[in-house]
GROMACS .gro file of C-alpha atoms in nm:
model
  335
    1UNK     CA    1   0.002  -0.008   0.043
    2UNK     CA    2   0.265   0.229   0.083
    3UNK     CA    3   0.505   0.189  -0.241
    4UNK     CA    4   0.512   0.470  -0.467
    5UNK     CA    5   0.319   0.458  -0.811
    6UNK     CA    6   0.579   0.290  -1.086
    7UNK     CA    7   0.677   0.462  -1.362
    8UNK     CA    8   0.702   0.306  -1.724
    9UNK     CA    9   1.039   0.236  -1.917
   10UNK     CA   10   0.939   0.331  -2.324
   11UNK     CA   11   0.857   0.010  -2.375
   12UNK     CA   12   0.580  -0.043  -2.081
   13UNK     CA   13   0.227   0.088  -1.918
   14UNK     CA   14   0.146   0.105  -1.582
   15UNK     CA   15  -0.206  -0.030  -1.494
   16UNK     CA   16  -0.439   0.021  -1.208
   17UNK     CA   17  -0.488  -0.349  -1.151
   18UNK     CA   18  -0.845  -0.409  -1.115
   19UNK     CA   19  -0.910  -0.813  -1.113
   20UNK     CA   20  -0.633  -1.042  -0.995
   21UNK     CA   21  -0.674  -1.513  -0.944
   22UNK     CA   22  -0.529  -1.682  -0.640
   23UNK     CA   23  -0.328  -1.953  -0.814
   24UNK     CA   24  -0.176  -2.367  -0.655
   25UNK     CA   25   0.146  -2.143  -0.684
   26UNK     CA   26   0.060  -1.886  -0.492
   27UNK     CA   27  -0.026  -2.052  -0.211
   28UNK     CA   28   0.248  -2.229  -0.157
   29UNK     CA   29   0.516  -1.982  -0.184
   30UNK     CA   30   0.242  -1.831   0.161
   31UNK     CA   31   0.296  -2.163   0.306
   32UNK     CA   32   0.681  -2.243   0.216
   33UNK     CA   33   0.878  -1.996   0.036
   34UNK     CA   34   0.946  -2.268  -0.205
   35UNK     CA   35   0.817  -2.436  -0.515
   36UNK     CA   36   1.128  -2.696  -0.656
   37UNK     CA   37   1.455  -2.403  -0.697
   38UNK     CA   38   1.233  -2.120  -0.730
   39UNK     CA   39   1.305  -1.967  -0.346
   40UNK     CA   40   1.196  -1.687  -0.230
   41UNK     CA   41   1.444  -1.546  -0.058
   42UNK     CA   42   1.345  -1.188  -0.006
   43UNK     CA   43   0.979  -0.979   0.074
   44UNK     CA   44   0.757  -1.046  -0.276
   45UNK     CA   45   0.434  -0.969  -0.382
   46UNK     CA   46   0.263  -1.239  -0.548
   47UNK     CA   47  -0.005  -1.220  -0.841
   48UNK     CA   48   0.021  -1.315  -1.192
   49UNK     CA   49  -0.338  -1.404  -1.295
   50UNK     CA   50  -0.468  -1.045  -1.373
   51UNK     CA   51  -0.661  -0.800  -1.556
   52UNK     CA   52  -0.641  -0.398  -1.544
   53UNK     CA   53  -0.625  -0.053  -1.660
   54UNK     CA   54  -0.410   0.084  -1.857
   55UNK     CA   55  -0.290   0.429  -1.695
   56UNK     CA   56   0.018   0.516  -1.847
   57UNK     CA   57   0.208   0.441  -2.193
   58UNK     CA   58   0.584   0.450  -2.283
   59UNK     CA   59   0.668   0.636  -2.504
   60UNK     CA   60   0.790   0.390  -2.755
   61UNK     CA   61   0.408   0.190  -2.716
   62UNK     CA   62   0.190   0.283  -2.983
   63UNK     CA   63  -0.135  -0.010  -2.990
   64UNK     CA   64  -0.209   0.053  -2.614
   65UNK     CA   65  -0.338   0.415  -2.469
   66UNK     CA   66  -0.480   0.568  -2.115
   67UNK     CA   67  -0.837   0.402  -2.033
   68UNK     CA   68  -0.789   0.057  -2.252
   69UNK     CA   69  -0.863  -0.247  -2.076
   70UNK     CA   70  -0.613  -0.529  -2.052
   71UNK     CA   71  -0.491  -0.901  -2.040
   72UNK     CA   72  -0.175  -0.928  -1.817
   73UNK     CA   73   0.067  -1.279  -1.929
   74UNK     CA   74   0.305  -1.280  -1.627
   75UNK     CA   75   0.589  -1.410  -1.889
   76UNK     CA   76   0.854  -1.191  -2.049
   77UNK     CA   77   1.145  -1.292  -2.207
   78UNK     CA   78   1.385  -1.045  -2.105
   79UNK     CA   79   1.646  -1.106  -2.405
   80UNK     CA   80   1.594  -1.298  -2.762
   81UNK     CA   81   1.685  -1.622  -2.702
   82UNK     CA   82   1.650  -1.950  -2.914
   83UNK     CA   83   1.407  -2.022  -2.799
   84UNK     CA   84   1.209  -1.685  -2.861
   85UNK     CA   85   1.299  -1.700  -3.251
   86UNK     CA   86   1.137  -2.054  -3.289
   87UNK     CA   87   0.801  -1.890  -3.075
   88UNK     CA   88   0.847  -2.139  -2.779
   89UNK     CA   89   0.974  -1.780  -2.544
   90UNK     CA   90   0.802  -2.010  -2.250
   91UNK     CA   91   1.142  -2.192  -2.217
   92UNK     CA   92   1.329  -1.900  -2.224
   93UNK     CA   93   1.583  -1.889  -1.934
   94UNK     CA   94   1.613  -1.503  -1.913
   95UNK     CA   95   1.155  -1.502  -1.880
   96UNK     CA   96   1.101  -1.259  -1.641
   97UNK     CA   97   0.713  -1.457  -1.445
   98UNK     CA   98   0.462  -1.242  -1.247
   99UNK     CA   99   0.525  -1.402  -0.815
  100UNK     CA  100   0.782  -1.647  -0.949
  101UNK     CA  101   1.123  -1.487  -0.717
  102UNK     CA  102   1.203  -1.285  -0.763
  103UNK     CA  103   1.053  -1.192  -0.970
  104UNK     CA  104   0.733  -0.968  -0.780
  105UNK     CA  105   0.399  -1.024  -0.866
  106UNK     CA  106   0.035  -0.808  -0.983
  107UNK     CA  107  -0.109  -0.830  -0.662
  108UNK     CA  108  -0.138  -0.434  -0.599
  109UNK     CA  109  -0.289  -0.141  -0.716
  110UNK     CA  110  -0.079  -0.052  -0.991
  111UNK     CA  111   0.167  -0.235  -1.158
  112UNK     CA  112   0.373  -0.130  -1.458
  113UNK     CA  113   0.404  -0.474  -1.720
  114UNK     CA  114   0.621  -0.493  -2.067
  115UNK     CA  115   0.308  -0.326  -2.301
  116UNK     CA  116   0.391  -0.659  -2.506
  117UNK     CA  117   0.281  -0.885  -2.289
  118UNK     CA  118  -0.011  -0.701  -2.267
  119UNK     CA  119  -0.310  -0.743  -2.408
  120UNK     CA  120  -0.616  -0.545  -2.583
  121UNK     CA  121  -1.029  -0.675  -2.431
  122UNK     CA  122  -1.280  -0.646  -2.591
  123UNK     CA  123  -1.541  -0.424  -2.498
  124UNK     CA  124  -1.775  -0.799  -2.436
  125UNK     CA  125  -1.477  -0.878  -2.186
  126UNK     CA  126  -1.450  -0.823  -1.870
  127UNK     CA  127  -1.189  -0.796  -1.621
  128UNK     CA  128  -1.263  -1.109  -1.392
  129UNK     CA  129  -1.277  -1.245  -1.766
  130UNK     CA  130  -0.892  -1.161  -1.866
  131UNK     CA  131  -0.751  -1.214  -1.571
  132UNK     CA  132  -0.902  -1.605  -1.608
  133UNK     CA  133  -0.711  -1.616  -1.922
  134UNK     CA  134  -0.394  -1.698  -1.769
  135UNK     CA  135  -0.498  -2.042  -1.664
  136UNK     CA  136  -0.728  -2.097  -1.905
  137UNK     CA  137  -0.392  -2.057  -2.144
  138UNK     CA  138  -0.275  -2.362  -1.880
  139UNK     CA  139  -0.533  -2.571  -2.085
  140UNK     CA  140  -0.511  -2.404  -2.437
  141UNK     CA  141  -0.140  -2.537  -2.410
  142UNK     CA  142  -0.170  -2.861  -2.263
  143UNK     CA  143  -0.475  -2.981  -2.543
  144UNK     CA  144  -0.264  -2.848  -2.823
  145UNK     CA  145   0.054  -3.039  -2.722
  146UNK     CA  146  -0.136  -3.328  -2.641
  147UNK     CA  147  -0.271  -3.334  -2.985
  148UNK     CA  148  -0.656  -3.269  -2.932
  149UNK     CA  149  -0.890  -3.307  -3.252
  150UNK     CA  150  -1.183  -3.390  -3.348
  151UNK     CA  151  -1.384  -3.640  -3.242
  152UNK     CA  152  -1.056  -3.685  -2.921
  153UNK     CA  153  -1.173  -3.961  -2.626
  154UNK     CA  154  -0.967  -3.734  -2.389
  155UNK     CA  155  -0.930  -3.903  -1.967
  156UNK     CA  156  -0.874  -3.542  -1.814
  157UNK     CA  157  -0.680  -3.550  -1.390
  158UNK     CA  158  -0.794  -3.317  -1.170
  159UNK     CA  159  -1.101  -3.113  -1.126
  160UNK     CA  160  -0.966  -2.895  -0.956
  161UNK     CA  161  -0.932  -2.529  -1.216
  162UNK     CA  162  -0.676  -2.646  -1.444
  163UNK     CA  163  -0.846  -2.921  -1.477
  164UNK     CA  164  -1.187  -2.789  -1.558
  165UNK     CA  165  -1.009  -2.572  -1.858
  166UNK     CA  166  -0.846  -2.830  -1.960
  167UNK     CA  167  -1.250  -3.013  -1.992
  168UNK     CA  168  -1.316  -2.662  -2.118
  169UNK     CA  169  -1.066  -2.684  -2.371
  170UNK     CA  170  -1.125  -2.975  -2.483
  171UNK     CA  171  -1.476  -3.003  -2.551
  172UNK     CA  172  -1.409  -2.649  -2.768
  173UNK     CA  173  -1.093  -2.828  -3.027
  174UNK     CA  174  -1.369  -3.203  -3.100
  175UNK     CA  175  -1.319  -3.399  -2.818
  176UNK     CA  176  -1.580  -3.683  -2.831
  177UNK     CA  177  -1.638  -3.731  -2.486
  178UNK     CA  178  -1.430  -3.576  -2.153
  179UNK     CA  179  -1.359  -3.840  -1.835
  180UNK     CA  180  -1.208  -3.611  -1.588
  181UNK     CA  181  -1.114  -3.778  -1.237
  182UNK     CA  182  -1.122  -3.632  -0.836
  183UNK     CA  183  -1.131  -3.734  -0.500
  184UNK     CA  184  -1.406  -3.424  -0.454
  185UNK     CA  185  -1.755  -3.535  -0.551
  186UNK     CA  186  -1.799  -3.100  -0.535
  187UNK     CA  187  -1.549  -3.015  -0.785
  188UNK     CA  188  -1.705  -3.321  -0.996
  189UNK     CA  189  -2.025  -3.084  -1.034
  190UNK     CA  190  -1.869  -2.827  -1.099
  191UNK     CA  191  -1.664  -3.009  -1.451
  192UNK     CA  192  -1.950  -3.174  -1.500
  193UNK     CA  193  -2.070  -2.776  -1.556
  194UNK     CA  194  -1.865  -2.650  -1.773
  195UNK     CA  195  -1.870  -2.974  -1.985
  196UNK     CA  196  -1.801  -3.304  -1.898
  197UNK     CA  197  -1.935  -3.626  -2.104
  198UNK     CA  198  -1.827  -3.836  -1.709
  199UNK     CA  199  -1.766  -3.794  -1.415
  200UNK     CA  200  -1.553  -4.112  -1.150
  201UNK     CA  201  -1.501  -4.043  -0.809
  202UNK     CA  202  -1.137  -4.172  -0.705
  203UNK     CA  203  -1.167  -4.348  -0.346
  204UNK     CA  204  -0.887  -4.600  -0.268
  205UNK     CA  205  -0.866  -4.783  -0.589
  206UNK     CA  206  -0.554  -4.850  -0.774
  207UNK     CA  207  -0.405  -4.699  -1.095
  208UNK     CA  208  -0.537  -4.980  -1.218
  209UNK     CA  209  -0.852  -4.953  -1.140
  210UNK     CA  210  -0.959  -4.628  -1.148
  211UNK     CA  211  -0.781  -4.668  -1.573
  212UNK     CA  212  -1.039  -4.965  -1.587
  213UNK     CA  213  -1.303  -4.798  -1.531
  214UNK     CA  214  -1.201  -4.500  -1.693
  215UNK     CA  215  -1.210  -4.696  -2.017
  216UNK     CA  216  -1.590  -4.892  -1.864
  217UNK     CA  217  -1.702  -4.509  -1.881
  218UNK     CA  218  -1.548  -4.381  -2.258
  219UNK     CA  219  -1.612  -4.794  -2.409
  220UNK     CA  220  -1.214  -4.756  -2.462
  221UNK     CA  221  -0.920  -4.643  -2.370
  222UNK     CA  222  -0.868  -4.261  -2.432
  223UNK     CA  223  -0.638  -4.144  -2.733
  224UNK     CA  224  -0.488  -3.899  -2.424
  225UNK     CA  225  -0.454  -3.805  -2.090
  226UNK     CA  226  -0.379  -3.472  -1.962
  227UNK     CA  227  -0.269  -3.539  -1.542
  228UNK     CA  228  -0.317  -3.258  -1.360
  229UNK     CA  229  -0.280  -3.291  -1.048
  230UNK     CA  230   0.129  -3.370  -0.997
  231UNK     CA  231  -0.012  -3.687  -0.756
  232UNK     CA  232   0.222  -4.052  -0.838
  233UNK     CA  233  -0.055  -4.318  -0.841
  234UNK     CA  234  -0.274  -4.025  -1.070
  235UNK     CA  235   0.034  -4.036  -1.296
  236UNK     CA  236   0.060  -4.372  -1.276
  237UNK     CA  237  -0.268  -4.434  -1.335
  238UNK     CA  238  -0.258  -4.195  -1.643
  239UNK     CA  239   0.022  -4.414  -1.866
  240UNK     CA  240  -0.180  -4.721  -1.743
  241UNK     CA  241  -0.568  -4.566  -1.922
  242UNK     CA  242  -0.438  -4.360  -2.242
  243UNK     CA  243  -0.437  -4.555  -2.584
  244UNK     CA  244  -0.131  -4.772  -2.706
  245UNK     CA  245   0.000  -4.517  -2.975
  246UNK     CA  246  -0.148  -4.212  -2.715
  247UNK     CA  247  -0.041  -3.921  -2.570
  248UNK     CA  248   0.020  -3.789  -2.205
  249UNK     CA  249   0.033  -3.416  -2.090
  250UNK     CA  250   0.174  -3.376  -1.762
  251UNK     CA  251   0.055  -3.055  -1.655
  252UNK     CA  252   0.044  -3.126  -1.258
  253UNK     CA  253   0.362  -3.075  -1.089
  254UNK     CA  254   0.466  -3.319  -0.784
  255UNK     CA  255   0.826  -3.438  -0.634
  256UNK     CA  256   1.113  -3.396  -0.834
  257UNK     CA  257   1.111  -3.799  -0.824
  258UNK     CA  258   0.861  -4.017  -0.911
  259UNK     CA  259   0.790  -4.415  -1.014
  260UNK     CA  260   0.633  -4.469  -1.256
  261UNK     CA  261   0.531  -4.771  -1.490
  262UNK     CA  262   0.766  -4.633  -1.784
  263UNK     CA  263   0.816  -4.989  -1.933
  264UNK     CA  264   0.405  -4.993  -1.995
  265UNK     CA  265   0.396  -4.646  -2.158
  266UNK     CA  266   0.738  -4.766  -2.368
  267UNK     CA  267   0.611  -5.076  -2.521
  268UNK     CA  268   0.297  -4.908  -2.626
  269UNK     CA  269   0.387  -4.615  -2.693
  270UNK     CA  270   0.279  -4.295  -2.493
  271UNK     CA  271   0.396  -4.044  -2.533
  272UNK     CA  272   0.499  -3.876  -2.255
  273UNK     CA  273   0.561  -3.445  -2.278
  274UNK     CA  274   0.558  -3.190  -2.007
  275UNK     CA  275   0.449  -2.829  -2.083
  276UNK     CA  276   0.563  -2.571  -1.892
  277UNK     CA  277   0.328  -2.213  -1.860
  278UNK     CA  278   0.194  -2.182  -2.174
  279UNK     CA  279   0.330  -1.974  -2.544
  280UNK     CA  280   0.092  -1.694  -2.779
  281UNK     CA  281  -0.233  -1.827  -2.598
  282UNK     CA  282  -0.382  -1.457  -2.526
  283UNK     CA  283  -0.464  -1.379  -2.868
  284UNK     CA  284  -0.687  -1.713  -2.898
  285UNK     CA  285  -0.773  -1.697  -2.579
  286UNK     CA  286  -0.907  -1.337  -2.594
  287UNK     CA  287  -1.097  -1.452  -2.946
  288UNK     CA  288  -1.263  -1.752  -2.784
  289UNK     CA  289  -1.412  -1.551  -2.507
  290UNK     CA  290  -1.530  -1.226  -2.720
  291UNK     CA  291  -1.727  -1.478  -2.986
  292UNK     CA  292  -1.851  -1.621  -2.683
  293UNK     CA  293  -1.717  -1.978  -2.826
  294UNK     CA  294  -1.623  -2.078  -2.461
  295UNK     CA  295  -1.762  -1.989  -2.066
  296UNK     CA  296  -1.567  -1.989  -1.816
  297UNK     CA  297  -1.741  -1.765  -1.516
  298UNK     CA  298  -1.867  -2.033  -1.374
  299UNK     CA  299  -1.479  -2.108  -1.304
  300UNK     CA  300  -1.500  -1.779  -1.011
  301UNK     CA  301  -1.641  -1.905  -0.698
  302UNK     CA  302  -1.525  -1.643  -0.504
  303UNK     CA  303  -1.537  -1.300  -0.504
  304UNK     CA  304  -1.283  -1.025  -0.212
  305UNK     CA  305  -1.136  -0.681  -0.240
  306UNK     CA  306  -0.752  -0.681  -0.169
  307UNK     CA  307  -0.847  -0.568   0.154
  308UNK     CA  308  -0.882  -0.914   0.262
  309UNK     CA  309  -0.651  -1.068   0.094
  310UNK     CA  310  -0.504  -1.300   0.329
  311UNK     CA  311  -0.857  -1.420   0.406
  312UNK     CA  312  -0.871  -1.493   0.065
  313UNK     CA  313  -0.547  -1.711   0.068
  314UNK     CA  314  -0.655  -1.875   0.341
  315UNK     CA  315  -1.039  -1.927   0.153
  316UNK     CA  316  -0.825  -2.119  -0.127
  317UNK     CA  317  -0.615  -2.306   0.127
  318UNK     CA  318  -0.896  -2.494   0.238
  319UNK     CA  319  -0.989  -2.549  -0.125
  320UNK     CA  320  -1.315  -2.381  -0.086
  321UNK     CA  321  -1.487  -2.347  -0.401
  322UNK     CA  322  -1.309  -2.311  -0.698
  323UNK     CA  323  -1.139  -1.971  -0.772
  324UNK     CA  324  -1.089  -1.670  -0.583
  325UNK     CA  325  -1.094  -1.386  -0.727
  326UNK     CA  326  -0.926  -1.050  -0.618
  327UNK     CA  327  -1.029  -0.704  -0.670
  328UNK     CA  328  -0.748  -0.505  -0.648
  329UNK     CA  329  -0.965  -0.118  -0.743
  330UNK     CA  330  -1.171   0.038  -0.416
  331UNK     CA  331  -1.303   0.305  -0.689
  332UNK     CA  332  -1.478   0.055  -0.968
  333UNK     CA  333  -1.823  -0.083  -0.834
  334UNK     CA  334  -1.924  -0.361  -1.066
  335UNK     CA  335  -2.003  -0.655  -1.040
   0.00000   0.00000   0.00000
């Protein structure tokens, strides 16, 4: 609250922040101070699912002006390296990323960001939808990496926010049937609401038993599995469940070392792919939202003003609802 309002550089914009979603990684940094090799060593601002209004533009910025409503892509490469040249800038080792140590996030009143990674929102796309483009982008990137296409049978493991966006995107890309697994009945109900064809509540079954249930409800083994939990047993299930010659995409991040039936995957030519965040997804997401081809509004279940950020984080930590959204602009009276 007491930080000075930053001044944008030549290729930056200053934003008055509006909506910022809370991600599981934000909670993890808050509770544990690290994720893998990324360690919080100094005080750090959280938040990377965000939208806001441009209040000032740098001298070199021509595509935005004060008053423009924008969605913010949080990952900005610091230099044009080989990954940027091939269009996979998310893999650049030089990347700045909001709320990944030591880079500050954007859960604040005012924030400056690279103008090239701020995308103007059409009038019919809300600030909240703009903030949700970040998790939606994970689904777009994962489903692209998985090769989802017309008629695909897809298994999504996990029905948290990322599992749900993968359901939405897979259906949009032409999946004929999507089955979702989770421990929580309420989360599976939300998966149904956003388009899942089948849901399976996992209790104490073995990975092979869950895989068998997936095959049973689909009527066949899925060509594509999108694993969104990072849990060892779920990764094992993903391998067993995926049809020979199919693709397993690992989205959820768990322990660094996991035991998996790798020979089963190898001899059946199951391709295992990872994803790291996303790239080139904001224009796609904005086009889908503006055309009303997808609806991500049901993902937001809780809203708090910035003054109640701690309460919002506690709500997310308890696993209540799906997506908790913070409103940073006290002058805004929109619902």
